[in-house]
XYZ file of C-alpha atoms in Angstrom:
736
model
C 5.049 29.280 -31.581
C 6.805 30.348 -28.533
C 3.629 32.462 -27.219
C 0.828 29.939 -27.367
C 0.750 28.454 -24.142
C 0.424 32.095 -22.696
C -2.922 32.840 -25.398
C -6.331 32.303 -24.543
C -8.243 29.560 -26.749
C -9.048 31.882 -29.462
C -5.496 33.456 -29.681
C -4.063 29.879 -29.468
C -6.082 28.825 -32.635
C -4.891 31.822 -34.602
C -1.330 31.211 -33.860
C -1.090 27.211 -34.574
C -3.233 28.187 -38.035
C -0.797 30.549 -38.896
C 1.904 28.435 -38.135
C 0.306 25.395 -40.261
C -0.315 27.805 -43.556
C 2.917 29.512 -43.164
C 5.650 27.261 -41.606
C 4.195 23.596 -42.165
C 2.638 24.572 -45.415
C 6.329 26.215 -46.268
C 7.888 22.868 -45.838
C 5.632 21.094 -48.401
C 6.025 23.431 -50.876
C 9.448 23.726 -50.888
C 9.476 19.186 -51.361
C 7.061 20.203 -54.197
C 8.597 22.586 -55.931
C 12.087 20.516 -55.604
C 10.031 17.279 -57.071
C 8.212 19.387 -60.155
C 11.921 20.908 -61.151
C 13.698 17.574 -61.095
C 10.735 16.028 -63.155
C 11.118 18.598 -65.650
C 14.941 19.399 -65.791
C 17.335 16.830 -64.344
C 18.413 15.330 -67.468
C 19.207 18.697 -68.809
C 19.941 21.204 -66.110
C 20.628 18.951 -63.051
C 18.890 18.268 -60.195
C 17.807 21.038 -57.941
C 20.636 21.015 -55.096
C 19.725 24.398 -53.124
C 22.987 26.001 -54.531
C 23.491 29.104 -56.856
C 24.032 26.810 -59.372
C 20.489 25.342 -59.543
C 19.242 28.999 -58.572
C 21.169 30.399 -61.469
C 19.426 28.120 -63.912
C 15.826 29.130 -62.568
C 16.677 32.932 -62.600
C 17.720 32.384 -66.372
C 14.332 30.753 -67.338
C 12.388 33.425 -65.245
C 14.278 36.792 -65.538
C 12.033 37.985 -68.305
C 8.790 37.517 -66.714
C 7.186 40.596 -65.105
C 6.028 40.083 -61.995
C 5.229 42.282 -58.277
C 8.305 42.163 -56.136
C 10.392 41.200 -59.248
C 13.623 42.341 -57.630
C 13.575 40.470 -54.643
C 12.264 37.335 -56.053
C 14.993 37.384 -58.411
C 17.287 37.557 -55.601
C 15.959 34.591 -54.171
C 15.918 32.542 -57.022
C 19.620 33.636 -58.100
C 20.700 32.432 -54.533
C 19.193 29.207 -54.950
C 18.506 27.769 -51.283
C 15.005 26.954 -51.080
C 15.401 26.683 -47.592
C 15.478 30.447 -47.331
C 12.431 31.067 -49.387
C 9.132 31.848 -47.671
C 5.744 31.191 -48.865
C 5.526 34.160 -51.287
C 8.558 33.165 -53.091
C 7.392 29.658 -53.350
C 4.167 30.732 -54.682
C 5.758 32.430 -57.204
C 8.299 29.603 -58.052
C 5.442 27.265 -58.549
C 2.009 28.706 -59.438
C 3.124 31.878 -61.286
C 6.251 30.636 -62.993
C 6.309 29.485 -66.587
C 8.962 26.829 -65.898
C 6.930 25.010 -63.355
C 3.658 26.616 -63.457
C 2.851 26.907 -67.195
C 2.493 22.549 -67.063
C 1.010 22.118 -63.676
C -2.724 20.614 -63.832
C -5.606 22.505 -63.141
C -6.304 20.569 -59.809
C -2.813 21.370 -58.857
C -3.082 24.922 -59.299
C -6.326 25.032 -57.426
C -4.982 23.512 -54.700
C -1.879 25.640 -54.696
C -4.016 28.386 -55.073
C -6.354 27.477 -51.900
C -2.907 27.325 -49.867
C -2.000 30.592 -51.238
C -5.482 32.491 -50.026
C -5.425 30.797 -46.651
C -1.976 32.074 -46.329
C -2.872 35.765 -47.016
C -6.267 35.455 -45.141
C -4.259 34.604 -41.807
C -1.749 37.310 -42.724
C -4.017 40.014 -43.961
C -7.419 39.683 -42.992
C -7.621 39.128 -39.493
C -6.628 41.753 -37.706
C -7.421 40.592 -33.836
C -5.376 37.499 -34.643
C -7.998 35.082 -33.108
C -9.732 32.110 -34.235
C -12.787 30.500 -33.322
C -12.777 26.790 -33.078
C -15.134 26.510 -35.929
C -12.999 28.792 -38.043
C -10.035 26.854 -37.015
C -11.371 23.456 -37.763
C -12.412 24.768 -41.060
C -9.051 26.369 -42.330
C -7.162 23.423 -41.141
C -9.667 20.952 -42.792
C -8.710 22.797 -45.906
C -5.010 22.625 -45.878
C -5.147 18.824 -45.065
C -7.550 18.431 -48.275
C -5.109 20.509 -50.525
C -1.856 18.873 -49.377
C -3.689 15.335 -49.811
C -4.556 16.144 -53.533
C -1.097 17.432 -53.798
C 0.369 13.708 -52.580
C 1.829 15.880 -49.856
C 2.340 14.899 -46.061
C -0.243 16.041 -44.211
C 1.666 15.047 -40.512
C 2.657 18.219 -39.328
C -0.635 19.751 -39.829
C -1.962 16.890 -37.927
C 0.494 17.494 -34.751
C -0.345 21.209 -34.541
C -3.687 20.524 -34.593
C -3.394 18.379 -31.623
C -0.690 20.387 -30.213
C -0.674 22.105 -26.699
C -3.988 20.689 -25.727
C -4.463 20.608 -21.810
C -4.538 17.016 -20.585
C -4.775 15.534 -16.830
C -3.193 12.054 -16.527
C -3.702 10.739 -12.996
C -3.224 7.779 -10.525
C -5.843 5.177 -11.049
C -8.919 5.903 -8.773
C -10.105 3.266 -6.260
C -13.339 2.012 -7.167
C -14.573 2.546 -3.783
C -15.023 6.090 -2.155
C -12.775 8.075 -0.732
C -12.262 11.248 1.878
C -11.287 14.463 0.649
C -7.790 14.949 2.694
C -8.379 18.973 3.028
C -6.035 19.320 5.611
C -3.086 17.919 3.837
C -4.368 19.122 0.613
C -4.317 22.414 1.705
C -0.839 21.917 3.385
C 0.817 20.489 0.353
C -0.925 23.310 -2.073
C 0.461 25.915 0.106
C 3.986 24.189 -0.043
C 4.280 23.765 -4.001
C 2.840 27.322 -4.507
C 5.706 28.623 -2.088
C 8.307 26.735 -4.137
C 7.105 27.350 -7.361
C 7.081 31.233 -6.521
C 10.359 31.170 -4.239
C 12.188 29.393 -7.534
C 10.575 31.816 -9.958
C 9.123 29.401 -12.251
C 12.078 27.072 -12.015
C 11.661 23.091 -11.413
C 10.648 22.187 -7.848
C 10.106 18.739 -6.466
C 7.959 17.519 -3.632
C 8.060 14.413 -2.184
C 5.221 12.273 -0.282
C 6.279 9.160 1.595
C 4.936 6.396 3.667
C 4.156 2.942 4.086
C 2.014 0.873 2.013
C -1.533 1.832 2.210
C -0.639 5.360 3.338
C -2.577 7.236 0.936
C 0.367 8.693 -1.295
C -0.583 7.809 -4.597
C -4.313 9.353 -3.953
C -3.067 12.361 -1.941
C -1.088 13.165 -4.815
C -4.012 12.535 -7.108
C -6.647 14.747 -4.910
C -3.904 17.534 -4.701
C -3.821 17.811 -8.566
C -7.602 17.060 -9.209
C -7.799 20.441 -6.754
C -5.050 22.419 -8.492
C -6.875 21.853 -11.846
C -10.018 23.129 -10.773
C -8.185 26.382 -10.397
C -6.228 26.378 -13.637
C -8.622 26.994 -16.490
C -6.941 25.320 -19.931
C -8.618 28.105 -21.603
C -6.497 30.473 -19.855
C -3.232 28.444 -19.240
C -2.364 25.662 -21.156
C -1.428 23.074 -18.500
C -0.566 19.431 -18.166
C -0.578 16.521 -15.375
C 1.225 13.651 -16.170
C 1.920 10.607 -13.911
C 4.585 8.402 -14.062
C 5.172 4.869 -12.778
C 8.536 5.122 -11.097
C 8.223 1.235 -9.708
C 11.047 0.255 -11.561
C 13.256 0.995 -15.088
C 10.386 -0.904 -17.252
C 7.511 0.815 -15.526
C 9.164 4.193 -15.900
C 10.260 3.713 -19.771
C 6.718 2.628 -20.784
C 5.404 5.716 -19.121
C 7.904 7.926 -20.837
C 6.817 6.337 -24.102
C 3.340 7.223 -23.196
C 4.339 10.693 -21.843
C 5.919 11.333 -25.309
C 3.028 10.524 -27.423
C 1.097 12.851 -24.943
C 3.167 15.806 -26.519
C 3.154 14.793 -30.042
C 6.785 13.808 -30.151
C 8.071 12.019 -33.362
C 6.512 8.494 -33.661
C 9.575 7.221 -35.678
C 11.890 9.009 -33.010
C 10.202 6.773 -30.597
C 10.418 3.729 -32.290
C 14.197 4.576 -33.023
C 14.374 4.637 -28.988
C 12.399 1.538 -28.452
C 14.585 -0.806 -30.694
C 18.144 0.284 -30.112
C 20.340 -1.645 -28.266
C 21.092 1.049 -25.454
C 20.657 -0.132 -21.938
C 17.146 0.798 -20.275
C 18.535 3.639 -18.564
C 20.032 5.365 -21.488
C 16.763 4.650 -23.690
C 14.840 6.481 -20.851
C 17.441 9.299 -20.959
C 16.657 9.681 -24.946
C 12.710 9.648 -24.166
C 13.388 12.478 -21.496
C 15.246 14.309 -24.139
C 12.606 14.227 -26.796
C 9.975 15.348 -23.814
C 12.423 18.164 -23.110
C 12.223 19.539 -26.426
C 8.327 19.646 -26.394
C 7.598 20.818 -22.647
C 8.418 24.507 -22.849
C 5.388 25.074 -24.668
C 3.440 24.421 -21.876
C 2.921 27.389 -19.450
C 2.436 25.276 -16.353
C 2.827 21.840 -15.367
C 2.848 19.112 -12.910
C 4.226 15.567 -13.299
C 3.284 12.546 -10.511
C 6.118 10.146 -10.343
C 4.027 7.541 -8.584
C 5.033 4.151 -6.828
C 9.004 4.531 -6.548
C 10.589 1.720 -4.723
C 14.170 2.778 -5.749
C 14.836 6.229 -5.370
C 18.427 6.286 -6.136
C 17.821 4.204 -9.350
C 14.851 6.468 -10.471
C 16.064 10.045 -9.810
C 18.773 10.592 -12.122
C 16.236 9.486 -14.927
C 13.662 12.475 -14.192
C 13.732 15.765 -15.313
C 16.613 17.766 -13.901
C 16.541 20.666 -11.836
C 18.863 23.284 -12.818
C 18.246 22.500 -16.401
C 16.159 25.753 -17.851
C 14.450 23.641 -20.436
C 12.229 22.087 -17.451
C 11.256 25.418 -16.128
C 7.235 26.149 -15.084
C 6.777 22.602 -13.870
C 6.826 20.778 -10.478
C 7.256 17.187 -9.548
C 5.326 15.318 -7.142
C 6.953 12.091 -6.028
C 5.470 9.232 -3.886
C 7.869 6.740 -2.218
C 7.895 4.424 0.625
C 11.634 4.776 1.919
C 12.675 8.143 2.196
C 16.766 7.442 2.410
C 17.506 9.205 -1.143
C 14.896 11.948 -0.210
C 17.133 15.220 -0.066
C 16.411 17.335 2.976
C 13.968 20.316 2.645
C 15.351 23.359 0.680
C 14.194 26.368 -1.217
C 13.224 23.829 -4.176
C 12.567 20.613 -2.102
C 9.869 19.747 0.294
C 9.192 16.157 1.814
C 6.111 14.916 3.618
C 5.418 11.755 5.450
C 1.873 10.220 5.929
C 3.113 7.736 7.976
C 0.772 8.523 10.942
C -2.323 8.208 8.559
C -5.771 10.221 8.269
C -6.863 12.561 11.283
C -9.647 11.262 13.444
C -12.388 12.944 11.157
C -11.160 11.360 8.196
C -11.374 8.020 9.686
C -14.416 7.990 11.041
C -15.884 9.643 7.576
C -14.380 6.588 5.736
C -15.410 3.983 8.120
C -18.941 5.230 8.054
C -19.139 6.025 4.273
C -17.625 2.471 3.143
C -19.405 0.758 5.997
C -22.909 2.056 5.807
C -22.889 2.081 9.997
C -23.696 4.609 12.166
C -22.040 7.894 12.342
C -21.684 8.317 16.321
C -20.498 5.097 17.069
C -17.820 5.556 19.768
C -16.280 2.416 18.783
C -14.916 3.813 15.497
C -12.028 5.736 17.032
C -10.763 2.403 18.551
C -11.351 0.761 14.844
C -8.935 3.520 13.455
C -6.653 3.512 15.799
C -5.901 -0.400 15.676
C -5.759 0.109 12.001
C -2.878 3.095 12.297
C -5.299 5.119 10.622
C -3.783 4.187 7.528
C -6.593 4.861 4.606
C -6.303 1.452 2.895
C -6.463 -0.640 5.925
C -9.102 1.515 6.919
C -11.159 1.046 3.717
C -10.801 -2.812 3.653
C -12.258 -3.095 7.222
C -15.099 -0.786 6.218
C -15.982 -2.703 2.991
C -15.749 -6.033 4.826
C -17.965 -4.722 7.221
C -20.401 -3.806 5.120
C -20.466 -7.000 3.083
C -20.534 -9.114 6.486
C -23.421 -6.885 7.735
C -25.360 -7.380 4.987
C -25.721 -11.031 5.383
C -25.402 -11.216 9.223
C -26.839 -7.970 10.802
C -25.610 -8.916 14.372
C -21.794 -8.591 13.549
C -20.457 -5.706 14.939
C -17.624 -3.317 15.234
C -16.379 -5.217 18.378
C -16.528 -8.814 16.378
C -14.314 -7.283 13.762
C -11.684 -5.891 16.347
C -11.831 -9.390 17.673
C -10.883 -11.089 14.179
C -8.008 -8.665 14.060
C -6.873 -9.971 17.464
C -6.913 -13.594 15.896
C -4.591 -12.312 13.324
C -7.562 -12.994 10.560
C -6.536 -9.439 9.378
C -5.592 -10.830 5.205
C -9.157 -12.368 5.054
C -10.868 -9.205 5.925
C -8.878 -7.233 3.050
C -9.875 -9.736 0.483
C -13.209 -8.247 -0.796
C -11.940 -4.387 -1.114
C -8.765 -6.005 -3.029
C -11.118 -8.006 -5.435
C -13.136 -4.673 -5.997
C -10.047 -2.501 -6.263
C -7.482 -3.988 -8.353
C -6.904 -1.222 -10.919
C -6.019 1.404 -8.196
C -4.329 -1.201 -5.931
C -3.478 -4.678 -6.783
C -2.408 -6.313 -3.499
C -4.257 -6.242 -0.404
C -2.357 -3.712 2.633
C -1.064 -7.126 4.581
C 0.218 -8.442 1.285
C 2.034 -4.879 0.181
C 3.335 -4.629 3.325
C 4.995 -8.299 3.576
C 6.761 -7.802 0.324
C 8.140 -4.282 1.403
C 9.275 -5.916 4.521
C 11.093 -8.551 2.524
C 12.544 -6.138 0.134
C 13.986 -4.205 2.960
C 15.098 -6.769 4.334
C 16.677 -8.338 1.810
C 18.533 -4.585 0.582
C 19.693 -3.503 3.901
C 21.115 -5.546 6.835
C 20.288 -2.922 9.710
C 16.549 -3.305 8.701
C 16.753 -6.999 8.837
C 18.211 -6.878 12.669
C 15.634 -4.098 13.471
C 12.702 -6.543 12.014
C 14.028 -9.492 13.778
C 14.220 -7.689 17.248
C 10.482 -6.262 16.776
C 9.448 -10.181 15.793
C 10.818 -11.314 19.119
C 8.674 -8.877 21.142
C 4.577 -7.970 21.009
C 3.273 -4.528 19.568
C 5.128 -1.888 21.499
C 7.275 1.122 21.262
C 11.190 0.365 21.716
C 13.803 3.147 22.732
C 15.660 4.157 19.589
C 18.677 3.643 21.268
C 18.056 0.012 22.257
C 17.038 -1.016 18.722
C 20.569 0.658 17.737
C 22.449 -1.615 20.229
C 20.333 -4.524 18.817
C 21.896 -3.925 15.641
C 25.098 -3.190 16.923
C 25.273 -6.857 18.216
C 25.333 -8.209 15.116
C 27.081 -5.538 12.814
C 30.202 -3.651 13.416
C 28.571 -0.303 12.906
C 28.508 3.096 15.051
C 25.121 4.456 16.014
C 25.167 7.185 13.521
C 25.392 4.922 10.523
C 22.468 3.064 12.385
C 20.069 5.303 13.569
C 19.579 7.522 9.876
C 18.385 4.079 8.014
C 15.794 3.495 11.137
C 14.362 7.108 10.745
C 14.194 7.034 7.124
C 12.369 3.646 6.741
C 8.641 4.287 6.656
C 7.844 0.944 7.723
C 9.054 2.280 11.089
C 6.795 5.457 13.038
C 8.835 7.795 15.283
C 6.934 8.186 18.659
C 6.862 11.566 19.272
C 9.005 13.485 21.798
C 10.332 10.262 23.771
C 12.646 9.212 21.518
C 10.699 5.626 20.682
C 10.435 3.919 17.362
C 7.620 1.015 16.749
C 6.083 -0.484 13.650
C 2.527 -0.030 12.261
C 0.612 -2.953 13.539
C 0.113 -4.357 10.022
C 4.024 -4.206 9.912
C 4.674 -5.975 12.766
C 1.999 -8.549 11.876
C 4.243 -9.235 8.475
C 7.795 -9.215 10.659
C 6.349 -11.673 12.831
C 5.176 -13.828 10.016
C 8.406 -13.254 7.935
C 10.589 -13.779 10.640
C 8.604 -16.996 12.105
C 10.218 -20.052 14.396
C 8.960 -22.348 11.877
C 11.039 -22.719 8.956
C 9.447 -23.256 5.407
C 5.977 -22.067 6.154
C 4.664 -20.578 3.367
C 2.495 -17.392 2.854
C 0.069 -18.755 0.066
C -0.962 -15.037 -0.484
C 2.463 -13.993 -1.780
C 4.347 -17.276 -1.986
C 6.961 -15.577 0.366
C 8.591 -18.241 2.743
C 9.385 -17.454 6.498
C 12.750 -16.867 7.386
C 14.729 -18.283 10.280
C 15.158 -16.400 13.000
C 18.540 -14.765 13.211
C 18.658 -14.727 17.006
C 22.764 -14.528 18.282
C 23.570 -16.297 21.345
C 25.749 -13.895 22.472
C 22.880 -10.779 22.906
C 23.733 -8.625 25.779
C 21.706 -9.278 28.683
C 21.744 -5.554 29.170
C 19.541 -5.384 25.861
C 16.658 -7.561 26.714
C 16.692 -6.393 30.254
C 15.929 -3.289 29.105
C 13.761 -4.357 26.477
C 11.915 -6.245 29.396
C 12.062 -2.862 31.498
C 10.319 -0.963 28.621
C 7.364 -3.228 28.386
C 7.188 -3.901 32.356
C 7.082 0.283 32.374
C 4.282 0.300 30.180
C 2.308 -2.367 32.022
C 3.013 0.153 35.195
C 1.135 3.262 33.115
C -1.365 0.623 32.498
C -2.058 -0.451 36.284
C -2.116 3.292 37.415
C -4.776 3.938 35.181
C -6.996 1.002 36.507
C -6.322 -0.915 33.064
C -5.329 -4.051 34.890
C -6.147 -7.020 32.189
C -3.628 -4.868 29.964
C -1.148 -4.374 32.880
C -0.993 -8.102 33.656
C -0.515 -8.517 29.317
C 2.505 -6.187 29.762
C 3.965 -8.050 32.830
C 3.608 -11.191 31.105
C 5.565 -10.235 28.239
C 8.450 -8.774 30.347
C 8.612 -11.667 32.276
C 8.242 -14.324 29.361
C 11.654 -12.066 27.979
C 13.408 -12.242 31.383
C 12.772 -15.886 31.346
C 13.790 -16.818 28.162
C 17.121 -14.764 28.125
C 17.938 -14.294 32.029
C 16.598 -17.393 33.389
C 14.529 -18.587 36.460
C 16.629 -17.289 39.192
C 17.283 -13.558 38.381
C 16.314 -10.913 40.357
C 14.520 -8.711 37.332
C 12.097 -12.148 37.218
C 11.612 -11.558 40.734
C 10.549 -8.029 39.852
C 7.883 -9.215 37.485
C 6.414 -11.601 39.828
C 5.670 -9.227 42.285
C 4.470 -6.944 39.650
C 1.741 -9.901 38.415
C 1.074 -10.381 42.213
C 0.313 -6.713 42.432
C -2.419 -6.795 39.375
C -3.579 -9.943 40.868
C -4.262 -8.747 44.406
C -5.951 -5.684 43.134
C -8.056 -7.863 41.141
C -9.262 -9.546 44.002
C -7.568 -13.122 42.750
C -5.612 -13.397 46.021
C -4.313 -17.128 45.430
C -2.473 -16.302 42.339
C -1.368 -12.969 43.751
C 0.084 -15.355 46.799
C 1.518 -17.721 44.415
C 3.540 -14.734 42.206
C 4.394 -13.387 45.516
C 6.067 -16.588 46.681
C 8.067 -17.206 43.515
C 9.631 -13.612 43.959
C 10.547 -14.430 47.083
C 12.397 -17.651 46.668
C 14.426 -15.908 43.934
C 15.163 -13.289 46.379
C 16.448 -15.002 49.164
C 18.351 -17.299 47.020
C 20.148 -14.578 44.850
C 19.927 -11.483 47.530
C 20.119 -13.312 51.006
C 17.542 -13.116 53.717
C 18.675 -9.650 55.021
C 17.979 -7.655 51.188
C 15.236 -4.915 51.330
C 13.711 -6.367 48.117
C 12.917 -9.541 50.585
C 11.422 -7.041 53.054
C 9.011 -5.678 49.826
C 8.147 -9.197 49.368
C 7.364 -10.079 52.833
C 4.970 -6.863 53.105
C 3.484 -8.164 49.923
C 2.604 -11.643 51.237
C 1.461 -10.252 54.400
C -1.036 -7.701 52.507
C -2.226 -11.172 50.627
C -2.918 -12.694 54.349
C -4.359 -9.831 55.995
C -7.106 -9.537 52.776
C -7.818 -13.122 53.028
C -8.032 -12.896 56.755
C -5.043 -15.071 57.972
C -4.101 -12.329 60.418
C -1.485 -14.375 62.625
C 0.090 -14.578 59.165
C 0.060 -11.522 57.699
C 1.514 -10.280 61.096
C 4.454 -12.620 60.852
C 5.244 -11.359 57.258
C 4.912 -7.383 58.699
C 7.197 -8.349 61.252
C 9.938 -10.265 58.915
C 9.526 -7.159 56.564
C 9.820 -4.696 59.575
C 13.095 -6.515 61.005
C 15.108 -6.330 57.821
C 14.063 -2.412 57.167
C 15.069 -1.746 60.787
C 18.515 -3.187 59.947
C 19.084 -2.310 56.594
C 17.190 1.376 56.372
C 17.417 2.375 59.973
C 14.590 3.472 62.219
C 13.314 6.521 60.630
C 13.224 5.433 57.212
C 9.574 5.964 55.584
C 9.429 2.055 54.762
C 9.770 1.026 58.287
C 6.593 3.911 58.743
C 5.034 1.636 56.275
C 5.592 -1.927 58.024
C 4.498 -0.095 61.299
C 1.229 0.950 59.873
C 0.450 -2.462 58.280
C 1.248 -4.081 61.704
C -1.234 -1.412 63.116
C -4.006 -2.636 60.531
C -3.189 -6.144 61.691
C -3.750 -5.298 65.227
C -6.812 -3.258 64.895
C -8.642 -6.035 62.702
C -7.603 -8.597 65.903
C -9.222 -5.994 68.276
C -6.028 -5.301 69.886
C -6.374 -1.451 69.729
C -3.478 -0.609 72.450
C -1.072 -2.257 70.394
C -2.487 -0.622 66.925
C -2.534 2.544 68.524
C 1.220 2.294 69.625
C 2.467 1.035 65.993
C 0.430 4.362 64.231
C 1.823 6.675 66.797
C 5.625 5.227 65.715
C 4.542 5.633 62.018
C 3.526 9.306 62.406
C 6.433 9.892 64.225
C 8.562 8.916 61.367
C 6.413 10.397 58.803
C 6.242 13.730 60.704
C 10.298 13.843 60.622
C 10.640 12.478 57.356
C 7.908 14.021 55.169
C 6.665 16.892 57.436
C 3.739 17.667 59.074
C 1.345 18.310 55.813
C 2.108 15.134 54.008
C -0.704 13.403 52.909
C 0.944 10.308 54.419
C 0.912 12.180 57.500
C -2.981 12.575 57.112
C -3.437 8.634 56.726
C -1.630 8.070 60.368
C -4.007 10.543 61.727
C -6.837 8.936 60.060
C -5.322 5.458 61.563
C -4.903 6.560 64.923
C -8.831 8.393 64.981
């Protein structure tokens, strides 16, 4: 039946019927003949043994009987090997022979003659070699009835009747509505079709990676659903099968189900299951059973879903390079990519770590929450949820449930819940209605993933510990590497791939930074909490002690604080003063903890906080921060350092805005003295101090002196910046 999968449905019916009334029936007739011979002649002529000894006995009994094709039939009889007898020889030896046929019952003769007529009909009376479904069912039913009446096995007939029927077994579908990720589906379909084409139908692999909740399983489902729309079972016999690759037990049970879908021999499956072999050996035996059947399909796809340990599972999957696995493709979903091979002519990998696109996020939020489509906060919600499908679905379902009973509850209220660490509470409703597709909430799944990664890999454990010490922000990859090196004697090239291959980390485009998804960061902070022994009720996971070594390099902590401080500077330049203040406070917290209260970098953070307060109009708090910065700088740098001059200028600005002009003038004068001494009379910072003093004099009404200071500032700027600089224009304005 090698041509079956390439045929139309009616051609398939003919090929299967032909096999049944020739090969399947032939085997049963052979058993029937041997049974009838032994019943009659075992005592006198000996049991039939498929040799010429038995054959000669039958030849002698039948040599005088006249019949068509006598020479051919006599030759087969005399040879005695029933394995070489076709249906013609068997019908003659049973139905028309003197030795067997003469003593058959009327029923036996009738049923055997039915089988003969069916064989002749298939062989001689169907020139177009096609059978309708109705004719196929009628013919196979007659065969089953005849074999049953003769006491012969119908197993092979039933198996062939059900063989090669297309089937589609996909990952469980969520209980809630999902969005069609058209861009990704189109991209993946192009990739897998190119893999098939480039490899001339040989087995290829497509890997989909991503953190828990990134939609790997559902995207694999959508891709195969999309494929099946274009593949018609009547023209191409195909199947899609999903295997659970979570662990060895899950894979074994999936393979057993797969074998039964392919109509593998049940006794062989039972033998594998009851053997004393290891689980891996049993799985390989099941794979061997499948490989014997799979060649009969023209196209097939296997989804290996939810793979946690790719190194363990990969050797047990269909093998690339083995010809028996041709015409198929494996789509594999996994969290970590350590064992995912690099892209090649037969392998392709994509990551879903960045989640859905903006349009898909809004569509899913609106679809499940039943809120307004044009609500501008939806984009902010998607960003806070890192555009992860499961997190977005949970948020939308929660929003719908709450707003039904509390109409005033808004998306802004939901975001406040996230800020208060109530994410787990908002996920429970989706988990209750969606347990078939996803048995745990995203928070729980991520927490388990973090714990497992940390237990299996010390590099990841140290990296998680570092991120648990800080707020949710990207860090330079090299900084994380240096931190790990403080704990382990490893080279950077041994650390970097592990961090890049872990789907719990997000690579920030272009600037070499990495971060954690927000939900992962929450899990990390929970798992590495300072409080030892606090239970997490939903998972049973206990918090770990922080493994914060005492000898962490000050350079690392300073770089970490600097990174966060720079983020504050960006926010400040954009006018986002509250967020800038938050960053500066976080940087200060790290510096105070690691560098002590009198470090010069602490003074810089105090100055940054003073700048924000000054811009927000909180002049008393700004003055306090500037004073703290000045005290540190005077103590650590001495009274004549340029950084001290900066603090004096900052204090002068506060006093000027408060109206204390005499004290402002005093601070500006101190700054000027330091700058003249350390920077020289023509430095641009000196020009700034002259301008500041000019501002004070102008506000005090001393216009001649103000004019003098502004003129000095202008001369320096013209000399150092040129006549067309904007700062020169400021001086002209001041003079005007």
